[in-house]
Coordinates of C-alpha atoms and ligand atoms in Angstrom, one line a residue:
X1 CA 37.8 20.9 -15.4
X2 CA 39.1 19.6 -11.6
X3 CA 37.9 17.1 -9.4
X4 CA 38.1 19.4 -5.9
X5 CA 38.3 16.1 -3.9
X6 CA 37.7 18.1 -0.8
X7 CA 33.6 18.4 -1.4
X8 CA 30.8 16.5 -0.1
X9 CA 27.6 15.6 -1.7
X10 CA 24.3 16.0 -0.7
X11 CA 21.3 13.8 -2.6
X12 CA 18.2 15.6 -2.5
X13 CA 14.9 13.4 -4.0
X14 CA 12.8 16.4 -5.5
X15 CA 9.5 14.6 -5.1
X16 CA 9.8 13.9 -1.6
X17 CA 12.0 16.9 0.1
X18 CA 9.9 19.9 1.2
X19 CA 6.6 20.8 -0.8
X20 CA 5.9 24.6 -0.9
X21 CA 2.5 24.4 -2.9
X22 CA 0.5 21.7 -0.9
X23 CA 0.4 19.6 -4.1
X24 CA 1.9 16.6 -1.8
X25 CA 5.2 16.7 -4.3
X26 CA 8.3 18.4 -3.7
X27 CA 9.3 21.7 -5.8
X28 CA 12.2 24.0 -6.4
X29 CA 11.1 26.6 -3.9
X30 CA 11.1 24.0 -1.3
X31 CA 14.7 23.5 -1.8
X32 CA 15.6 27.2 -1.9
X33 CA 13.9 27.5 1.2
X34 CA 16.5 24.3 3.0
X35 CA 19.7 25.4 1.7
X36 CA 20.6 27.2 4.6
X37 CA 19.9 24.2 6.2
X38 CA 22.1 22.3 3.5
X39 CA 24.7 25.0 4.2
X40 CA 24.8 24.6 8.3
X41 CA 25.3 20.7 7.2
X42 CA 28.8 21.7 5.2
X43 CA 28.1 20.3 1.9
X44 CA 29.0 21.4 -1.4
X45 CA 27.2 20.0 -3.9
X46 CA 23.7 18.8 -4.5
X47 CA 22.6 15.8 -6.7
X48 CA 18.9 16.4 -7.9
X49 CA 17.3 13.1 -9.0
X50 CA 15.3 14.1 -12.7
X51 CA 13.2 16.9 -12.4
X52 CA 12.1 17.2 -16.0
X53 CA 9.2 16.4 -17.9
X54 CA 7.9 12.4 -17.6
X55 CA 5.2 10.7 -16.6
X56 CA 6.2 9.4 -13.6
X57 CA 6.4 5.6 -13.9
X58 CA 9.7 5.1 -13.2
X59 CA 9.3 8.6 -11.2
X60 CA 11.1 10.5 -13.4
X61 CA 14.1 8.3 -14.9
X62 CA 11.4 8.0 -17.7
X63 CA 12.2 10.8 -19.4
X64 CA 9.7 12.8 -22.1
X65 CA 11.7 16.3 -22.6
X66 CA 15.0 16.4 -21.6
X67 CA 15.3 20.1 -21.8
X68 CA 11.9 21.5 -19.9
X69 CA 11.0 21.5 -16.2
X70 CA 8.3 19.0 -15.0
X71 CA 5.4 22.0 -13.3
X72 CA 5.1 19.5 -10.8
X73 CA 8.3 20.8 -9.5
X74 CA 8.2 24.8 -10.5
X75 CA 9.3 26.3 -13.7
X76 CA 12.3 27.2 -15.4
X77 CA 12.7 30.4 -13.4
X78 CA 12.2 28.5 -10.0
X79 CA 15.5 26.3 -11.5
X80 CA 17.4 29.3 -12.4
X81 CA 16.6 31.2 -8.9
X82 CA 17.6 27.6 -7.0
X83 CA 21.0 27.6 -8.8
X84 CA 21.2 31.3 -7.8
X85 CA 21.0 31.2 -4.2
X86 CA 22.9 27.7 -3.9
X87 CA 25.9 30.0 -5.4
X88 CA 25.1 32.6 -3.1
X89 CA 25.1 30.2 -0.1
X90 CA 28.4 27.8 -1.6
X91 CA 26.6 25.0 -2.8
X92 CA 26.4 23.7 -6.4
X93 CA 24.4 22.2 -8.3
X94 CA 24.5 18.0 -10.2
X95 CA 22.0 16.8 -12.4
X96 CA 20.9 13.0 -13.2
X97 CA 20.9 13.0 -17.0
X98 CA 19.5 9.6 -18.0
X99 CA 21.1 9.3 -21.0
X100 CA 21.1 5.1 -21.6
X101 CA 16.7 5.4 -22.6
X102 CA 14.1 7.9 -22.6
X103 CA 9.8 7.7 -21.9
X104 CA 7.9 6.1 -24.9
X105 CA 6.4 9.4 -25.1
X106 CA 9.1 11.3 -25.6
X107 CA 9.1 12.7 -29.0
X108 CA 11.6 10.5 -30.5
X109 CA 9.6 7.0 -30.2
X110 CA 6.9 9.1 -30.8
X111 CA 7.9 10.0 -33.9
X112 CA 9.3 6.3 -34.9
X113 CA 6.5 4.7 -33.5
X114 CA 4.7 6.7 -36.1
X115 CA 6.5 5.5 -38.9
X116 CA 9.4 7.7 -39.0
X117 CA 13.1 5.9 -39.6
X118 CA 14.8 8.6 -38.7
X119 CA 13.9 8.3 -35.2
X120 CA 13.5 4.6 -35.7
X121 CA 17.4 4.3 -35.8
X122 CA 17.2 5.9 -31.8
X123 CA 16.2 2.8 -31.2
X124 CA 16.8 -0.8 -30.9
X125 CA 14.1 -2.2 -33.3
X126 CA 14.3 -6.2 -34.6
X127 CA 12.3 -8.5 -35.9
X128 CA 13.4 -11.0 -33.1
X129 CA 13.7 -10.2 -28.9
X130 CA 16.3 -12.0 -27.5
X131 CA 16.6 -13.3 -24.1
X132 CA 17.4 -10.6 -22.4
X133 CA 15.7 -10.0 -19.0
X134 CA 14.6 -6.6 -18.1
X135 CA 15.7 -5.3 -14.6
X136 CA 12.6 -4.6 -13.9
X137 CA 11.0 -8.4 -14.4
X138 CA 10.3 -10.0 -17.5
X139 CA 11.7 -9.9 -20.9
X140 CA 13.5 -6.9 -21.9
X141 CA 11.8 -6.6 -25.2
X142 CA 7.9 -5.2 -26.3
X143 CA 6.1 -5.3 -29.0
X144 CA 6.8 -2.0 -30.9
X145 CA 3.6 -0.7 -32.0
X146 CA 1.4 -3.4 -34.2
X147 CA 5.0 -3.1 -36.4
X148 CA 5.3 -7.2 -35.1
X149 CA 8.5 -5.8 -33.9
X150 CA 10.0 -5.2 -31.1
X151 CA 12.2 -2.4 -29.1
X152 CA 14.7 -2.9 -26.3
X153 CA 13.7 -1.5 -22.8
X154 CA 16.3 -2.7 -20.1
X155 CA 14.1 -0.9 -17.5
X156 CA 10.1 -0.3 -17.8
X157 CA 8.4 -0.8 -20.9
X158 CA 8.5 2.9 -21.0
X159 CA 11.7 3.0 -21.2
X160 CA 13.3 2.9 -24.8
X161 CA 16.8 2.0 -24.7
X162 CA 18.4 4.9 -26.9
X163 CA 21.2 3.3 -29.7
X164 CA 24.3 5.5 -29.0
X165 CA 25.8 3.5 -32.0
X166 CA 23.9 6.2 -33.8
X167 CA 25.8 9.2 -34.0
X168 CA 22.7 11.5 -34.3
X169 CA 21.7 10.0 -31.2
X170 CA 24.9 11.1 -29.8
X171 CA 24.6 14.4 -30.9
X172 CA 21.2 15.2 -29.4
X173 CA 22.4 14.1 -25.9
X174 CA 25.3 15.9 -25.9
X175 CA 23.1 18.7 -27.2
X176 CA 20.7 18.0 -23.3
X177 CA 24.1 18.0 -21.4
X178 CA 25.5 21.5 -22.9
X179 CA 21.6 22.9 -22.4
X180 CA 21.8 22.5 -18.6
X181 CA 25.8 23.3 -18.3
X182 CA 24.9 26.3 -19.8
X183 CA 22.5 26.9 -16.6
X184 CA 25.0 26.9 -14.7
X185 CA 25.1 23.7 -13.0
X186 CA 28.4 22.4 -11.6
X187 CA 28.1 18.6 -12.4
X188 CA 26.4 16.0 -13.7
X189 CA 25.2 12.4 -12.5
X190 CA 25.0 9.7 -15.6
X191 CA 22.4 7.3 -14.5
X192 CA 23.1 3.5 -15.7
X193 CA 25.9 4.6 -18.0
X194 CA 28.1 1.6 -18.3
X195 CA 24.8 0.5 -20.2
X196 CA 24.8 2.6 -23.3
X197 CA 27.0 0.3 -25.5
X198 CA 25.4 -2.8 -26.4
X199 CA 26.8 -5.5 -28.5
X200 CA 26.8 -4.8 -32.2
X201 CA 24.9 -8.0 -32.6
X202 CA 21.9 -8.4 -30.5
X203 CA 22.0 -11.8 -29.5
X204 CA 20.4 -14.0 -27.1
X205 CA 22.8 -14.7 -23.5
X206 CA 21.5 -16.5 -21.2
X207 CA 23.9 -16.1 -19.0
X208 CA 23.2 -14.0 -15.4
X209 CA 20.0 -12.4 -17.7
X210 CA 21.9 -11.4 -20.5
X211 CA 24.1 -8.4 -18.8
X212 CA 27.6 -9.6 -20.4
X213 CA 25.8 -8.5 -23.9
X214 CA 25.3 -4.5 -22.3
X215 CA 27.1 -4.2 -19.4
X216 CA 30.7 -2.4 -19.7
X217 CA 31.5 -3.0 -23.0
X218 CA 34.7 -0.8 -24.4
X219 CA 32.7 0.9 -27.0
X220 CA 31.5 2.9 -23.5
X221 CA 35.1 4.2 -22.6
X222 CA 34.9 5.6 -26.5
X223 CA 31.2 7.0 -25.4
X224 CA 32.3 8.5 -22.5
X225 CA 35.5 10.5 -23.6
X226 CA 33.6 11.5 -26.5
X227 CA 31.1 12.9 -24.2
X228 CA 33.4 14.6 -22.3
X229 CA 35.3 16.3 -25.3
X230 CA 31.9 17.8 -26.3
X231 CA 30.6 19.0 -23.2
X232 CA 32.1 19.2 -19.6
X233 CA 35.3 18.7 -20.2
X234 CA 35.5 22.2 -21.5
X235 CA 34.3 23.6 -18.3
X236 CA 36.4 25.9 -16.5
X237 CA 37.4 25.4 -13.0
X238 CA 36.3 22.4 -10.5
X239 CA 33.5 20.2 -12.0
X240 CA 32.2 16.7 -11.0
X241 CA 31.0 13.8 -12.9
X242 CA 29.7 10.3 -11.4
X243 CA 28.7 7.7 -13.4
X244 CA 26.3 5.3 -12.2
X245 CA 27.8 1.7 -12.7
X246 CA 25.7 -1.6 -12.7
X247 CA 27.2 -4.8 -12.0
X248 CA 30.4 -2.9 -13.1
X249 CA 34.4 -4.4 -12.4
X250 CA 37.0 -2.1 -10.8
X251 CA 39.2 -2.8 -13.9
X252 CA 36.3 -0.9 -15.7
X253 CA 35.8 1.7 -13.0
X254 CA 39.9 2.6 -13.0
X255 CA 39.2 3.2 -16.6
X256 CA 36.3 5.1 -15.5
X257 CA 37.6 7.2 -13.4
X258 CA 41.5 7.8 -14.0
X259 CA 41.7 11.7 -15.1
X260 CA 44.6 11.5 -17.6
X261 CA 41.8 8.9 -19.5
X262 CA 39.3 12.1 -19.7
X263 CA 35.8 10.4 -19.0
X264 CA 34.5 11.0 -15.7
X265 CA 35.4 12.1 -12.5
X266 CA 34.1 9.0 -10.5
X267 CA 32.2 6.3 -10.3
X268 CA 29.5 4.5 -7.9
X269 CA 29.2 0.5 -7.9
X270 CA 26.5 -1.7 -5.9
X271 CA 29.0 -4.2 -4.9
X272 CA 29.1 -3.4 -1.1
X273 CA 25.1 -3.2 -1.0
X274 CA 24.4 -6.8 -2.1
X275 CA 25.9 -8.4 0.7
X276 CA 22.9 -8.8 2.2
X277 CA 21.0 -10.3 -0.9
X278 CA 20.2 -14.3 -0.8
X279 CA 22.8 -16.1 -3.8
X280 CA 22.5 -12.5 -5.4
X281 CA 19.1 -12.1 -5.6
X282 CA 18.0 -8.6 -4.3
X283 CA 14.2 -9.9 -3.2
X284 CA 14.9 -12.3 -0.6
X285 CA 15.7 -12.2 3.3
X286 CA 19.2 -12.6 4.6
X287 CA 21.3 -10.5 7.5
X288 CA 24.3 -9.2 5.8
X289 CA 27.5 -11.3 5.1
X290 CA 30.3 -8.8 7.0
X291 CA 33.0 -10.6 5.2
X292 CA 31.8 -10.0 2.2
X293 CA 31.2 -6.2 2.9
X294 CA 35.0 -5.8 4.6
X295 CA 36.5 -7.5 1.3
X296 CA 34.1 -5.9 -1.3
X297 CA 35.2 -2.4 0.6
X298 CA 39.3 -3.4 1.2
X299 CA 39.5 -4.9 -2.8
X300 CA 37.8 -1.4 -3.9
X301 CA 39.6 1.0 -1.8
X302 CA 43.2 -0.3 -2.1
X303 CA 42.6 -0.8 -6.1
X304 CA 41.3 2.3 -6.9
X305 CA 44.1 3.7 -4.8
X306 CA 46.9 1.7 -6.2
X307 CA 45.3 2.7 -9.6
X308 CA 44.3 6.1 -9.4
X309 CA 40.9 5.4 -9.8
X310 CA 38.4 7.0 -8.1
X311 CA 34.8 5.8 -6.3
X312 CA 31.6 7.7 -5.1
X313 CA 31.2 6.4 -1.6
X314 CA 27.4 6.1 -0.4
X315 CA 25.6 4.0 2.2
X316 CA 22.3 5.0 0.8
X317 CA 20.4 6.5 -2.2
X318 CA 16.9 6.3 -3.7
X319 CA 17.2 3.1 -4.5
X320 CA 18.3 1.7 -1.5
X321 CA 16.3 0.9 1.5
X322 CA 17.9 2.6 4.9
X323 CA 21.2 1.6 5.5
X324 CA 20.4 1.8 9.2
X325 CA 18.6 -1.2 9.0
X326 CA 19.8 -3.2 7.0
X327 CA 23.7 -2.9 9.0
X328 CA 23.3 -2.0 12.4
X329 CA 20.7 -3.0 15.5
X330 CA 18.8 -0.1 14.6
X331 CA 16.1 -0.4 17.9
X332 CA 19.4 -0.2 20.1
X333 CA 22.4 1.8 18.7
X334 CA 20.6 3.9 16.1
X335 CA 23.0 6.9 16.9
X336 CA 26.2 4.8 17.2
X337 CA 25.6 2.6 14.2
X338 CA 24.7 5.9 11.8
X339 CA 27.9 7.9 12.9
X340 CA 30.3 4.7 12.9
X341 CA 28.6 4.4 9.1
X342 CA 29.3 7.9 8.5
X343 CA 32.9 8.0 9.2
X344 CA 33.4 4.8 7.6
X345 CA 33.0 6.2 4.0
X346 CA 33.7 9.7 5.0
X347 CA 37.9 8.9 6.5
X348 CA 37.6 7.1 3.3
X349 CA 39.4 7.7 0.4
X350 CA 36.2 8.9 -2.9
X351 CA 34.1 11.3 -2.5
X352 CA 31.1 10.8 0.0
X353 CA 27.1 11.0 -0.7
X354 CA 24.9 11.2 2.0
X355 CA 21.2 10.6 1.0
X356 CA 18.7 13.3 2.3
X357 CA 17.5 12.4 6.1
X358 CA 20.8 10.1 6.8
X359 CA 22.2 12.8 8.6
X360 CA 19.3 12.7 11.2
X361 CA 19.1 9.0 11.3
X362 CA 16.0 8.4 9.3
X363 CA 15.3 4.7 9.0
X364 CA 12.7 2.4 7.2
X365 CA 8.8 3.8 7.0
X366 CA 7.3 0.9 8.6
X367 CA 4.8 1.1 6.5
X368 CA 1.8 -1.7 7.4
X369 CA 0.0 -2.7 3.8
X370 CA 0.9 -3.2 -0.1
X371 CA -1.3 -0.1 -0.9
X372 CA 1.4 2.2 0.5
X373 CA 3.7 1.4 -1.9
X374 CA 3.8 2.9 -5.8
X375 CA 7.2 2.2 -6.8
X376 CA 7.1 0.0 -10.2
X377 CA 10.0 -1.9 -9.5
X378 CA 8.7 -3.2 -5.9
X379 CA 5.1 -3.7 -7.5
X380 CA 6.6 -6.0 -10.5
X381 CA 8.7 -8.0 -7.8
X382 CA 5.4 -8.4 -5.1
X383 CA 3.6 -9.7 -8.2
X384 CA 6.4 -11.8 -9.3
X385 CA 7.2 -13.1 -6.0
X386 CA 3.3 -14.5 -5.4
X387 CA 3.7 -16.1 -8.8
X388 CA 6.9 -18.1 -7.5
X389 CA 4.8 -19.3 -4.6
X390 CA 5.3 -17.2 -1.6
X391 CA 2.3 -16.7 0.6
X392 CA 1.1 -12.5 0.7
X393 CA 1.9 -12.3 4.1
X394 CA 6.0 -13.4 2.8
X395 CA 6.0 -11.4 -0.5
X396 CA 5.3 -8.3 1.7
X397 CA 8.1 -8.8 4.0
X398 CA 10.0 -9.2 1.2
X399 CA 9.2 -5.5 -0.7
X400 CA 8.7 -4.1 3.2
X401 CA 12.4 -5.0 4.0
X402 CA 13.6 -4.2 0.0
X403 CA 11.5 -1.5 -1.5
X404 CA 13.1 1.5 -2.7
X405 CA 10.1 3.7 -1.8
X406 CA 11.9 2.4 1.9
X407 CA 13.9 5.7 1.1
X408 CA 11.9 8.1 -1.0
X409 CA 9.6 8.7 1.9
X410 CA 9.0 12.1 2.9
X411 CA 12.1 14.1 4.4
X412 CA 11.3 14.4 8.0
X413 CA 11.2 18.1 8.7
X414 CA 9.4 18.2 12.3
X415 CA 6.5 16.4 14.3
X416 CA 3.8 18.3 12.7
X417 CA 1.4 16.6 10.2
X418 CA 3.6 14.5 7.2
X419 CA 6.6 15.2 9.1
X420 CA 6.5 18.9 7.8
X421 CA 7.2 17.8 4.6
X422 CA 3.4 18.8 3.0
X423 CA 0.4 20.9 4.1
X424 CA -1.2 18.5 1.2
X425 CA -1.5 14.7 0.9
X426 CA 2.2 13.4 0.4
X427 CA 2.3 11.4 -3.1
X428 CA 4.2 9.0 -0.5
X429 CA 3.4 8.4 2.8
X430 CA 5.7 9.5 5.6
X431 CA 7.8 7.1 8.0
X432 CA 6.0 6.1 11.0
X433 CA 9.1 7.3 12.9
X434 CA 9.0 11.3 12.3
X435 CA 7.2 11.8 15.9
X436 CA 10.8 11.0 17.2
X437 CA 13.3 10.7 14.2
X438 CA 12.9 14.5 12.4
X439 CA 15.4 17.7 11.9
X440 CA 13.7 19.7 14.5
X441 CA 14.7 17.1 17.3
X442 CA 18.2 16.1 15.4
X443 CA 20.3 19.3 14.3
X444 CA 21.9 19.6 17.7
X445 CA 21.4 15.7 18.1
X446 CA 25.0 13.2 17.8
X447 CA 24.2 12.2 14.3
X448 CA 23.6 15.6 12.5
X449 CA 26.8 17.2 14.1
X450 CA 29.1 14.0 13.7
X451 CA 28.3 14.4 9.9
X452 CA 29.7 18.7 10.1
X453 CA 32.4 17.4 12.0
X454 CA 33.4 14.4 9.1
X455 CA 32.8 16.8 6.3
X456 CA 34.8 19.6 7.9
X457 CA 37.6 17.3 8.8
X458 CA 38.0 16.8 4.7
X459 CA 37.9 20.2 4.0
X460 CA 40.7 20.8 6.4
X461 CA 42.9 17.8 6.2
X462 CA 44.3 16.8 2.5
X463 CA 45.1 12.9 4.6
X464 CA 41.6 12.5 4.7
X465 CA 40.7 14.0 1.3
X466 CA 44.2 12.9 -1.2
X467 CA 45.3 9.8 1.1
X468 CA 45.7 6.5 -0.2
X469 CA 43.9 3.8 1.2
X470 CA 45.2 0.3 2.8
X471 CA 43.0 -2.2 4.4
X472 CA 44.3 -2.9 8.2
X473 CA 43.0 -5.5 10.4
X474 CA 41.7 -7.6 6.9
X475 CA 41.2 -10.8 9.3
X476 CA 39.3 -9.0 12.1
X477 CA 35.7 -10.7 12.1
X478 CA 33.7 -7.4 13.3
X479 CA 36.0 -4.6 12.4
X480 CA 36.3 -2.8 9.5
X481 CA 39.6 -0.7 9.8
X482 CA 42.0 1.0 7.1
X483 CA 44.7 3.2 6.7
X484 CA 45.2 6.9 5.0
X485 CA 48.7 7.9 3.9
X486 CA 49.7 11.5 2.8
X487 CA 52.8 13.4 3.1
X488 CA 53.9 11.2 6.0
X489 CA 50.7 11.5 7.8
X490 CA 48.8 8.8 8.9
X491 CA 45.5 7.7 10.0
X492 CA 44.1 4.6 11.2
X493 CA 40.2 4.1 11.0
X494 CA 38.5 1.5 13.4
X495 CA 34.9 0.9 12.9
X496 CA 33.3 -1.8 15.0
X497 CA 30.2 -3.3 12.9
X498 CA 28.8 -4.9 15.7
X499 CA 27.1 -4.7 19.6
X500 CA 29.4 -6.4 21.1
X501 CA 32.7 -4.6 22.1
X502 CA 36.3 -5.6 21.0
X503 CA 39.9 -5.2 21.8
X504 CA 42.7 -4.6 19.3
X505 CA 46.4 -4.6 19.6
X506 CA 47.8 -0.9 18.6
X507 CA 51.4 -0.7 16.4
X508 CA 53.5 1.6 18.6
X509 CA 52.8 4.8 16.4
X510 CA 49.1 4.7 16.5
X511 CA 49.5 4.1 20.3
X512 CA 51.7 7.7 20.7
X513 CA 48.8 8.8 18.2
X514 CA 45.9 11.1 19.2
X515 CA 42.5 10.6 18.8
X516 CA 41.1 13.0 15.5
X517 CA 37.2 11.4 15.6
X518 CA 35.2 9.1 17.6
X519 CA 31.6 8.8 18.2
X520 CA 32.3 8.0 21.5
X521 CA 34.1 10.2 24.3
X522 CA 36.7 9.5 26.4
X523 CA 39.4 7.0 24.5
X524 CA 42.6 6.0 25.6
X525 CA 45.1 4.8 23.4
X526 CA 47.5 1.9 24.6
X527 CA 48.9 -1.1 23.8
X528 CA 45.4 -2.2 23.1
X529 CA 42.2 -0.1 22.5
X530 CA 38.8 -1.6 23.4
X531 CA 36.2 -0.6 20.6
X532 CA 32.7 -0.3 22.4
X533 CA 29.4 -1.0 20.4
X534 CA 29.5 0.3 16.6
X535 CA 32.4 2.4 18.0
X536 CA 34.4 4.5 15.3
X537 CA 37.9 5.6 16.2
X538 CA 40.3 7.6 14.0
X539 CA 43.8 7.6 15.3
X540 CA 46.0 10.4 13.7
X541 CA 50.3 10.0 13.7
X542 CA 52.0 13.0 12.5
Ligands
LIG1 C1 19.0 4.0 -12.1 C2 18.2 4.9 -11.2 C3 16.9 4.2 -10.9 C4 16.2 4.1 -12.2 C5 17.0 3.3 -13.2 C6 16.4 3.4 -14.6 O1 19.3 2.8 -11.5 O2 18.9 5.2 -10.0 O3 16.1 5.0 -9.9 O4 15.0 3.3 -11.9 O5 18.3 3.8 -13.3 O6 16.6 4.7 -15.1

């Protein structure tokens, strides 16, 4: 298998996309019926968050049976005829295969739950918890069955850490992988797979809530290759593979990613999307620390360069709220600040995700009450927050500005009722912005074609999809700039994070350059060039 570094990917949340059947959820057949759409976009690839059979408390990541389809979504057939067209249209399928825990009712806990110690060694079963503290809120340990034991669950309570120590374990995953590789799908996202090696020894760590004792250990790297020997690798042709890291190091993600190494083709970290969290703590209030963001991004990108590492870059996902609010005056320079965001991780060197509805601008939902939102992770933290202390009224403008339902919110499709997304009663209510923000008003709109100019550009120019990356203007305290190098071609990229406009000075061969992208028109390049509000510029020399 190849990395084609050329391709873009497109993140499609099944639930929430385009429901056919007016059951309010998402299905197959409403993604057959967008891929033209996906195609006029210019992407390549599509990431499907899980799809299979679960019961829905962690909306899908709680896997029961990792081999089925979940009818909510079609059947097998609807699968097989959505990998079909996307062929027939240039667009390619990648899975999430949550590999690090499955559902409590999947058969495997099932069965050890029922006495069985075969499927007891899946597990993490021991007399004692330790301190551990789930990501979800609370301890990370549950009483397993009326054993008076306990089993590890990292995430929700119905989430069973799997023990890859066991080689059976092992086996059956790689089994899943090779099952849908066999479909035909062209790549594969590994959700939270820097957790799947845990210290031998379960012990208690009470430092930053126990993540040194499952987070990146070396046994992974072992995991990972092994993996890769006994499924993808052995695909033919180009192929992509994304792990996704949490609380990861770069050292770890070179390792990662490096292809002579043989484990994946590239990895996504959270770094950059904690700069707006409180002393690291994602429920709290805080604008974001631009600093932190243009070091987190100029450490990264000149590393991984330098390294021959290689990074998923993304602004948004499912479990982010909208990156147009949380980075740019949204209410002002909503189609400035989402194109400036675009080009800065699509001139960049990785491979870029965009998030379904980013390339129309879709923002926050607004939404007005706690009974619009169902996703556990924000219901734990409301409740956990009003036990801290903080009044109703602060706990929801906590989860309001934080959630991750912020993104999972109905694609906006048109004006008509739920934003065209459901003749039914969404499972999620729509944004309150799909009056004005949908696809019917955007395709011809700045944002929508900025993004099929940026992902032509790195289909045509191997500078913008092979360069290496160096930070420029690393002191500049509101632009985030860097530099592309390939074959002696050059590119500067200047992106002004803020409304207020700013002059830089221009080395002589950026100012005998030419302008290859701006989201602004008419640019002259001197001795100085004056960036307007959450202007991108991208000076080519060759
Ligand atoms: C990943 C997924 C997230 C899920 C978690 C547990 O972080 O992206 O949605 O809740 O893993 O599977």
């Amino acid at each position: 298998m190849t990395l084609d570094k050329s391709k873009v990917v497109y993140q499609i949340y099944p639930k929430s996309f385009k429901d056919t059947s007016g059951s309010g959820v998402g299905d197959f057949r409403g993604i057959i019926e967008k891929i033209p759409y996906l195609q006029e976009l210019g992407i390549d690839m599509v990431w499907l968050n899980p799809f299979y059979p679960s019961p829905q408390r962690d909306n899908g990541y709680d896997i029961s049976d990792y081999t089925a389809v979940n009818p909510l979504f079609g059947d097998m057939a609807d699968f097989e005829e959505m990998i079909a067209v996307g062929k027939e249209h240039g667009i390619d399928f990648m899975l999430d295969m949550v590999l690090n825990h499955c559902s409590t009712e999947h058969e495997w806990f099932q069965k050890a739950l029922a006495g069985d110690p075969y499927y007891q060694d899946f597990f993490f079963i021991r007399d004692q918890p330790t301190d551990w503290v789930s990501k979800f809120g609370g301890n990370a340990w549950a009483p397993f069955g009326d054993t008076g034991k306990y089993y590890l669950h990292l995430f929700d309570v119905t989430q069973a850490d799997l023990d890859w120590r066991n080689p059976h374990v092992r086996e059956e995953l790689f089994k899943v992988v090779n099952f849908w590789l066999d479909k035909g799908v062209r790549g594969f996202r590994f959700d939270v797979i820097n957790l799947i090696g845990k210290d031998e020894v379960l012990q208690d760590c009470p430092v930053n809530d126990g993540k040194p004792a499952y987070t990146d250990k070396p046994i992974v790297h072992d995991y990972l290759h092994m993996m890769n020997e006994a499924t993808f690798g052995q695909a033919e042709g180009s192929f992509m593979t994304v792990g996704e890291m949490s609380a990861t190091t770069i050292e770890n993600c070179i390792l990662y990613t490096a292809p002579e190494r043989k484990e994946l083709s590239m990895a996504f970290n959270f770094h950059h999307l904690k700069v707006d969290y409180e002393d690291g703590q994602k429920w709290t209030l805080k604008e974001f620390d631009f600093e932190a963001l243009k070091k987190l991004f100029h450490t990264w990108g000149k590393e991984m360069s330098d390294h021959d590492g290689w990074s998923a870059l993304f602004w948004n996902n499912h479990d982010q709220p909208r990156a147009l609010n949380r980075f740019v005056d949204v209410k002002n320079f909503r189609n400035e600040g989402a194109t400036m965001m675009a080009a800065s991780i699509h001139l960049s060197r990785g491979t870029p995700y965009i998030y379904m509805g980013e390339e129309i601008g879709m923002i926050d939902p607004d939404y007005d009450s706690m009974e619009d939102y169902v996703d556990v992770e924000s219901l734990n933290a409301y409740q956990i927050l009003l036990e801290e202390g903080k009044s109703e009224a602060e706990a929801f403008k906590i989860i309001q500005a934080k959630s991750r339902d912020n993104s999972r919110t109905p694609m906006q499709w048109d004006d008509s009722a739920n934003a065209g997304f459901s003749t039914g009663t969404p499972w999620l209510k729509a944004g309150k912005s799909y009056p004005q923000i949908n696809v019917a008003k955007e395709k011809n709109g700045p944002i929508f074609t900025f993004y099929q100019k940026l992902i032509a550009l790195r289909k045509e120019m191997p500078l913008i999809s092979e360069g290496s990356y160096k930070p420029a203007f690393e002191d500049n305290p509101q632009v985030y700039a860097f530099e592309r190098e390939y074959q002696g071609q050059k590119l500067l990229v200047l992106n002004n994070f803020y409304a207020t406009p700013i002059s830089l000075e221009l080395a002589a061969d950026y100012q005998a350059g030419r302008v290859l992208i701006s989201n602004y028109k008419s640019v002259e390049l001197g001795k100085a060039v004056t960036l307007a509000p959450y202007q991108t510029l991208a000076i080519l020399v060759d």
